[in-house]
Amino acid sequence: MKKTIALIPGDGIGPDVIDEAVKVLNCVANKFGHEFTYKNVIAGGKAIDMFKNPLPKEQLDICLHADSVLLGAVGGPKWDNVDASIRPEKALLGLRGGMKVFANLRPAVMFPQLKNACPLKDEIVGDGIDILIVRELTGGIYFGERGNSSDGKTAWDTEKYTWDEIERIVRLGFEFAKKRRKILTVVDKANILNSSRLWRKVTESIKGEYPDVELNYLYIDNASMQLVRNPRQFDVIATSNMFGDILSDEASQITGSIGMLASASLGSGKGPGLYEPIHGSAPDIAGKNIANPLATILSVAMMLRYDFKMEEEALAVEKAVNDVLDEGWRTSDIAGDIEAVKAQGKLVGTKEMGSLVVEKI
Ligand code: IPM
Ligand code: MG
């Protein structure tokens, strides 16, 4: 198959990890007889420097015309003080809104090989953590009406959801749960928020179509507590934009694998999806061949699976990553006892890690 992939290396370690992801994509193309071509996109801090705009329209257009989009990371301290209207984060929100990718899939998985890095006690973690967070991504308070009073002493943002915006997320949650351990938890604040009560109403109206899925509701405050108290009760979580933002950071941290976690942002399926590691731009280690490229490589696997329907290829990438971990290869963020890993000659940099995965594929 022929596919065009828009690459947004972005800032900080973004370019480091994207280089390795491209190595993996090229290897998949070779091995399985595909042809991938790449289009470079400038967004984030780099675009602010060059165009005074974190996401110029022409750059977004390149993404919209591609078959899929892969992003490294955007932002960094250099742009902390730019005007709020052109902050690097605007590039992310602009991409999500512009590409209409309303559903953000964030798997929080504990890799058994990295169990030592998990901050929770053994008896809590048991045989592992495997949670899929389905976060609403183009609505709610991050996209709602906001404003300031003329005296500058009052400011507001609005949480607003339509039935359809909710339904497509909750349905996706049910669909994923059906294929997994069959538990869906809808997280909200329905004891206070009107919009949350609509989430429940929508969920109640469609739950009958998924009789084999156990449905639970949790308030966001309770859910964030339950995540550290007993993470294994969760299978799929469906929630709003802001709650999903917060919960997914918490979930990723408790797996101990933050440098390993991928994400996919999907729309109706007619346009391209947006794939990115969940970690940030880590400017302090940029360009030093230190960053862990595995989260981006695993995002490539999600791209192959969801945008290109290449399940066999996706599995090959995931297996290769697992094999590399099984053999003990580690970048420093997942090394645990760095000296011990070094003594075994298994401490590797960004490029070596990418090449190891390529060899396994
Ligand atoms: C994320 C990030 C972004 C978000 C920021 C950088 C705009 O935190 O992808 O979770 O809040 O969505
Ligand atoms: Mg976030």
Coordinates of C-alpha atoms and ligand atoms in Angstrom, one line a residue:
M1 CA 0.0 0.0 0.0
K2 CA 1.1 3.6 -0.7
K3 CA 0.7 6.0 2.2
T4 CA 1.7 9.6 2.9
I5 CA 2.6 10.4 6.4
A6 CA 2.9 14.0 7.8
L7 CA 5.7 14.3 10.3
I8 CA 5.7 17.0 12.9
P9 CA 9.0 16.6 14.7
G10 CA 8.3 19.8 16.8
D11 CA 10.6 20.9 19.6
G12 CA 13.0 19.5 22.2
I13 CA 13.4 15.7 21.8
G14 CA 10.6 15.6 19.2
P15 CA 13.1 15.4 16.3
D16 CA 15.2 12.8 18.1
V17 CA 12.3 10.4 18.6
I18 CA 10.7 11.0 15.2
D19 CA 13.9 10.0 13.4
E20 CA 13.7 6.6 15.1
A21 CA 10.0 6.2 14.3
V22 CA 10.8 6.9 10.6
K23 CA 13.5 4.2 10.7
V24 CA 10.9 1.8 12.0
L25 CA 8.3 2.9 9.4
N26 CA 10.9 2.4 6.6
C27 CA 11.7 -1.1 7.9
V28 CA 8.0 -2.0 8.0
A29 CA 7.6 -0.7 4.4
N30 CA 10.5 -2.8 3.2
K31 CA 9.4 -5.9 5.0
F32 CA 5.7 -5.9 4.1
G33 CA 6.0 -4.3 0.7
H34 CA 4.5 -0.8 1.4
E35 CA 5.5 2.6 0.2
F36 CA 5.5 5.3 2.8
T37 CA 6.4 8.9 1.8
Y38 CA 6.8 11.7 4.3
K39 CA 5.9 15.4 4.4
N40 CA 7.5 17.6 7.0
V41 CA 5.4 19.9 9.0
I42 CA 6.5 22.8 11.1
A43 CA 4.5 23.4 14.3
G44 CA 4.9 24.5 17.9
G45 CA 7.8 26.5 19.1
K46 CA 9.7 26.2 15.9
A47 CA 6.8 27.6 14.0
I48 CA 6.5 30.5 16.5
D49 CA 10.1 31.4 15.8
M50 CA 9.7 31.1 12.0
F51 CA 6.2 32.4 11.4
K52 CA 5.1 33.9 14.7
N53 CA 2.3 31.4 14.6
P54 CA 2.4 27.9 16.3
L55 CA 0.3 26.3 13.5
P56 CA 0.1 28.2 10.2
K57 CA -2.7 27.2 8.0
E58 CA -0.4 25.8 5.2
Q59 CA 1.2 23.5 7.8
L60 CA -2.2 22.2 9.1
D61 CA -3.2 21.7 5.4
I62 CA -0.3 19.3 4.9
C63 CA -1.7 17.3 7.8
L64 CA -5.2 17.3 6.4
H65 CA -4.0 16.0 3.1
A66 CA -1.9 13.2 4.5
D67 CA -3.1 9.6 5.3
S68 CA -1.8 9.9 8.8
V69 CA 0.1 12.3 11.1
L70 CA 2.9 11.6 13.5
L71 CA 3.9 14.2 16.1
G72 CA 7.0 14.2 18.3
A73 CA 6.5 16.9 21.0
V74 CA 6.0 20.7 21.1
G75 CA 6.9 23.4 23.5
G76 CA 9.7 24.3 25.9
P77 CA 10.8 27.0 28.3
K78 CA 11.9 29.2 25.4
W79 CA 8.3 30.0 24.6
D80 CA 6.9 30.2 28.1
N81 CA 6.5 33.9 27.9
V82 CA 5.1 34.4 24.5
D83 CA 1.6 35.8 24.2
A84 CA -1.1 33.3 25.2
S85 CA -2.6 33.5 21.8
I86 CA 0.5 31.9 20.1
R87 CA 1.7 29.5 22.8
P88 CA 3.1 26.2 21.4
E89 CA 0.2 24.3 23.0
K90 CA -2.1 26.2 20.6
A91 CA -0.5 24.0 17.9
L92 CA -1.8 20.9 19.6
L93 CA -5.3 22.3 20.1
G94 CA -5.3 23.6 16.5
L95 CA -4.3 20.2 15.2
R96 CA -6.9 18.4 17.2
G97 CA -9.7 20.8 16.3
G98 CA -8.5 21.3 12.7
M99 CA -8.2 17.5 12.1
K100 CA -11.4 16.9 14.0
V101 CA -9.8 14.1 15.9
F102 CA -12.4 14.0 18.7
A103 CA -11.3 10.8 20.5
N104 CA -8.0 10.4 22.2
L105 CA -6.9 6.9 23.1
R106 CA -4.3 6.7 25.8
P107 CA -3.3 3.2 26.9
A108 CA -1.7 3.1 30.3
V109 CA 0.2 -0.2 30.4
M110 CA 2.7 -1.5 32.8
F111 CA 5.4 -3.4 30.8
P112 CA 6.2 -6.5 32.9
Q113 CA 9.9 -6.0 32.0
L114 CA 9.8 -2.6 33.7
K115 CA 7.8 -3.6 36.8
N116 CA 10.6 -2.2 39.0
A117 CA 9.9 1.3 37.8
C118 CA 6.2 1.1 39.0
P119 CA 5.8 3.4 42.0
L120 CA 3.0 1.3 43.5
K121 CA 3.4 -1.6 45.9
D122 CA 3.5 -5.1 44.4
E123 CA 0.2 -6.2 46.0
I124 CA -1.5 -3.3 44.3
V125 CA 0.0 -3.9 40.9
G126 CA -0.5 -7.7 40.9
D127 CA 0.0 -9.1 37.5
G128 CA 0.0 -5.7 35.8
I129 CA -1.9 -2.5 34.9
D130 CA -3.6 -2.2 31.5
I131 CA -6.1 0.7 31.2
L132 CA -7.3 2.4 28.1
I133 CA -8.4 6.0 28.6
V134 CA -10.7 7.3 26.0
R135 CA -10.6 11.1 26.3
E136 CA -12.9 13.5 24.5
L137 CA -10.5 15.8 22.7
T138 CA -12.2 18.6 20.7
G139 CA -14.9 19.8 23.1
G140 CA -15.6 20.8 26.7
I141 CA -13.8 23.5 28.6
Y142 CA -10.6 23.5 26.5
F143 CA -12.7 24.5 23.5
G144 CA -15.6 26.3 25.2
E145 CA -16.3 30.0 25.3
R146 CA -13.9 32.0 27.5
G147 CA -13.5 35.5 28.5
N148 CA -12.3 38.3 30.9
S149 CA -14.3 41.1 32.4
S150 CA -13.3 44.6 31.3
D151 CA -11.7 45.4 34.6
G152 CA -9.5 42.2 34.3
K153 CA -10.7 40.9 37.7
T154 CA -12.9 38.1 36.5
A155 CA -12.1 35.3 34.0
W156 CA -14.1 32.3 32.8
D157 CA -14.1 29.2 30.7
T158 CA -17.1 27.1 29.8
E159 CA -17.7 23.4 30.0
K160 CA -20.3 22.6 27.3
Y161 CA -21.1 19.3 25.6
T162 CA -23.6 18.2 23.0
W163 CA -25.4 14.8 23.0
D164 CA -23.5 13.8 19.8
E165 CA -20.1 14.8 21.2
I166 CA -20.7 12.6 24.2
E167 CA -22.3 9.7 22.4
R168 CA -19.4 9.1 20.0
I169 CA -16.9 8.9 22.9
V170 CA -19.0 6.7 25.1
R171 CA -19.8 4.4 22.2
L172 CA -16.1 4.1 21.5
G173 CA -15.5 3.3 25.1
F174 CA -18.1 0.5 24.9
E175 CA -16.6 -0.9 21.7
F176 CA -13.1 -1.1 23.1
A177 CA -14.4 -2.6 26.4
K178 CA -16.2 -5.3 24.3
K179 CA -12.9 -6.3 22.8
R180 CA -11.0 -6.2 26.1
R181 CA -12.0 -7.1 29.7
K182 CA -15.6 -5.8 29.2
I183 CA -15.6 -3.1 31.9
L184 CA -16.4 0.5 31.1
T185 CA -16.1 3.3 33.6
V186 CA -17.5 6.7 32.8
V187 CA -15.8 9.4 34.8
D188 CA -17.6 12.7 35.5
K189 CA -18.7 15.1 38.2
A190 CA -22.4 14.5 37.9
N191 CA -23.1 15.4 41.6
I192 CA -22.3 19.0 40.6
L193 CA -22.1 19.6 36.9
N194 CA -25.0 19.8 34.5
S195 CA -22.8 18.7 31.6
S196 CA -21.8 15.6 33.5
R197 CA -25.4 14.7 34.0
L198 CA -25.8 14.8 30.3
W199 CA -22.9 12.4 30.0
R200 CA -24.8 10.0 32.2
K201 CA -28.1 10.5 30.3
V202 CA -26.4 9.7 27.0
T203 CA -24.7 6.7 28.5
E204 CA -27.9 5.3 30.0
S205 CA -29.6 5.7 26.6
I206 CA -27.1 3.5 24.8
K207 CA -25.9 1.0 27.4
G208 CA -28.6 -1.5 26.4
E209 CA -26.8 -2.1 23.2
Y210 CA -23.8 -3.4 25.1
P211 CA -25.2 -6.0 27.4
D212 CA -21.9 -7.8 27.8
V213 CA -20.1 -4.8 29.1
E214 CA -20.2 -3.9 32.8
L215 CA -20.8 -0.2 33.2
N216 CA -19.7 1.9 36.2
Y217 CA -19.8 5.6 36.9
L218 CA -17.2 7.3 39.1
Y219 CA -16.9 11.0 40.1
I220 CA -13.5 12.4 39.0
D221 CA -12.2 12.9 42.5
N222 CA -13.0 9.4 43.5
A223 CA -11.6 8.0 40.2
S224 CA -8.3 9.7 40.7
M225 CA -8.1 8.1 44.2
Q226 CA -9.2 4.7 42.9
L227 CA -6.5 4.8 40.2
V228 CA -3.7 4.6 42.8
R229 CA -5.7 2.6 45.4
N230 CA -6.8 -0.2 43.0
P231 CA -5.8 0.4 39.4
R232 CA -6.7 -3.1 38.4
Q233 CA -10.4 -2.4 38.7
F234 CA -10.2 -0.4 35.5
D235 CA -10.4 -1.6 31.9
V236 CA -11.7 1.2 29.7
I237 CA -12.3 4.7 31.0
A238 CA -14.4 7.2 29.0
T239 CA -14.4 10.8 30.0
S240 CA -14.4 14.5 29.1
N241 CA -11.5 16.5 27.7
M242 CA -10.2 18.0 31.0
F243 CA -10.9 15.0 33.2
G244 CA -9.1 12.8 30.6
D245 CA -6.2 15.1 30.5
I246 CA -5.7 14.9 34.2
L247 CA -6.4 11.2 34.7
S248 CA -4.3 10.1 31.8
D249 CA -1.2 11.8 33.3
E250 CA -1.9 10.0 36.6
A251 CA -2.5 6.7 34.9
S252 CA 0.7 6.9 32.9
Q253 CA 2.7 7.8 36.0
I254 CA 1.5 4.8 38.0
T255 CA 2.6 2.4 35.2
G256 CA 6.2 3.6 35.7
S257 CA 6.5 3.6 32.0
I258 CA 5.9 7.2 31.0
G259 CA 8.6 7.1 28.3
M260 CA 6.9 4.1 26.8
L261 CA 3.3 5.3 26.4
A262 CA 1.8 6.0 23.0
S263 CA -1.4 7.7 22.0
A264 CA -3.8 8.0 19.1
S265 CA -6.3 10.7 18.3
L266 CA -9.0 9.6 16.0
G267 CA -11.9 11.3 14.1
S268 CA -14.7 9.9 12.1
G269 CA -12.3 7.7 10.1
K270 CA -12.6 9.8 6.9
G271 CA -9.5 11.9 7.6
P272 CA -6.1 11.1 9.1
G273 CA -5.5 10.3 12.8
L274 CA -2.9 12.0 14.9
Y275 CA -0.3 9.9 16.7
E276 CA 2.1 11.0 19.4
P277 CA 4.0 9.8 22.5
I278 CA 2.4 11.1 25.6
H279 CA 5.6 12.5 27.0
G280 CA 6.7 16.1 26.6
S281 CA 9.5 17.8 24.7
A282 CA 12.2 17.4 27.5
P283 CA 14.3 20.2 26.2
D284 CA 17.1 19.5 28.7
I285 CA 18.1 16.3 26.9
A286 CA 17.2 17.3 23.3
G287 CA 19.7 16.3 20.6
K288 CA 21.8 14.3 23.1
N289 CA 20.9 10.8 22.0
I290 CA 19.4 10.1 25.4
A291 CA 15.6 10.2 24.9
N292 CA 13.6 7.0 24.8
P293 CA 12.0 6.6 21.3
L294 CA 9.8 3.7 22.2
A295 CA 6.7 5.7 23.0
T296 CA 6.9 7.2 19.5
I297 CA 7.6 3.8 18.0
L298 CA 4.6 2.4 19.7
S299 CA 2.5 5.3 18.4
V300 CA 3.6 4.2 14.9
A301 CA 2.1 0.8 15.8
M302 CA -1.2 2.5 16.6
M303 CA -1.0 4.4 13.3
L304 CA -0.5 1.1 11.4
R305 CA -3.4 -0.4 13.2
Y306 CA -6.0 2.3 13.2
D307 CA -5.3 4.5 10.1
F308 CA -3.8 1.9 7.8
K309 CA -5.6 -1.3 9.0
M310 CA -2.2 -3.0 9.0
E311 CA -2.7 -5.3 12.0
E312 CA 0.0 -7.7 11.2
E313 CA 2.5 -4.8 10.8
A314 CA 1.3 -3.2 14.1
L315 CA 1.8 -6.5 15.9
A316 CA 5.3 -6.9 14.4
V317 CA 6.3 -3.5 15.8
E318 CA 4.9 -4.2 19.2
K319 CA 6.5 -7.6 19.4
A320 CA 9.9 -6.1 18.4
V321 CA 9.7 -3.6 21.2
N322 CA 8.8 -6.3 23.7
D323 CA 11.7 -8.5 22.4
V324 CA 14.1 -5.6 22.8
L325 CA 12.9 -5.1 26.4
D326 CA 13.1 -8.8 27.1
E327 CA 16.7 -8.8 26.1
G328 CA 17.4 -6.2 28.7
W329 CA 18.1 -3.2 26.5
R330 CA 17.3 0.1 28.2
T331 CA 17.5 3.8 27.6
S332 CA 18.3 5.7 30.8
D333 CA 14.8 6.7 31.7
I334 CA 13.7 3.0 32.0
A335 CA 17.0 1.6 33.3
G336 CA 16.2 1.6 37.0
D337 CA 19.6 0.8 38.3
I338 CA 21.6 2.6 35.6
E339 CA 25.0 1.3 36.8
A340 CA 23.9 -2.3 36.7
V341 CA 22.5 -1.9 33.2
K342 CA 25.6 -0.2 32.1
A343 CA 27.8 -3.0 33.6
Q344 CA 25.8 -5.4 31.4
G345 CA 26.5 -3.3 28.4
K346 CA 22.7 -2.8 27.9
L347 CA 22.4 0.9 28.4
V348 CA 21.6 2.5 24.9
G349 CA 20.8 5.9 23.4
T350 CA 18.0 7.0 21.3
K351 CA 19.5 5.9 18.0
E352 CA 20.7 2.5 19.2
M353 CA 17.2 1.8 20.7
G354 CA 15.6 2.6 17.3
S355 CA 18.1 0.3 15.5
L356 CA 17.5 -2.5 17.9
V357 CA 13.7 -2.4 17.2
V358 CA 14.4 -2.3 13.5
E359 CA 16.6 -5.4 13.7
K360 CA 13.9 -7.3 15.6
I361 CA 11.3 -6.4 12.9
Ligands
IPM1 C1 -1.9 16.6 26.7 C2 -1.3 17.9 27.0 C3 -2.1 19.0 26.3 C4 -3.5 18.9 26.7 C5 -1.6 20.4 26.5 C6 -0.1 20.6 26.2 C7 -2.4 21.4 25.6 O1 -1.3 18.2 28.4 O2 -1.9 16.2 25.5 O3 -2.5 16.0 27.6 O4 -3.9 19.4 27.7 O5 -4.3 18.3 26.0
MG2 MG -2.0 16.5 29.5

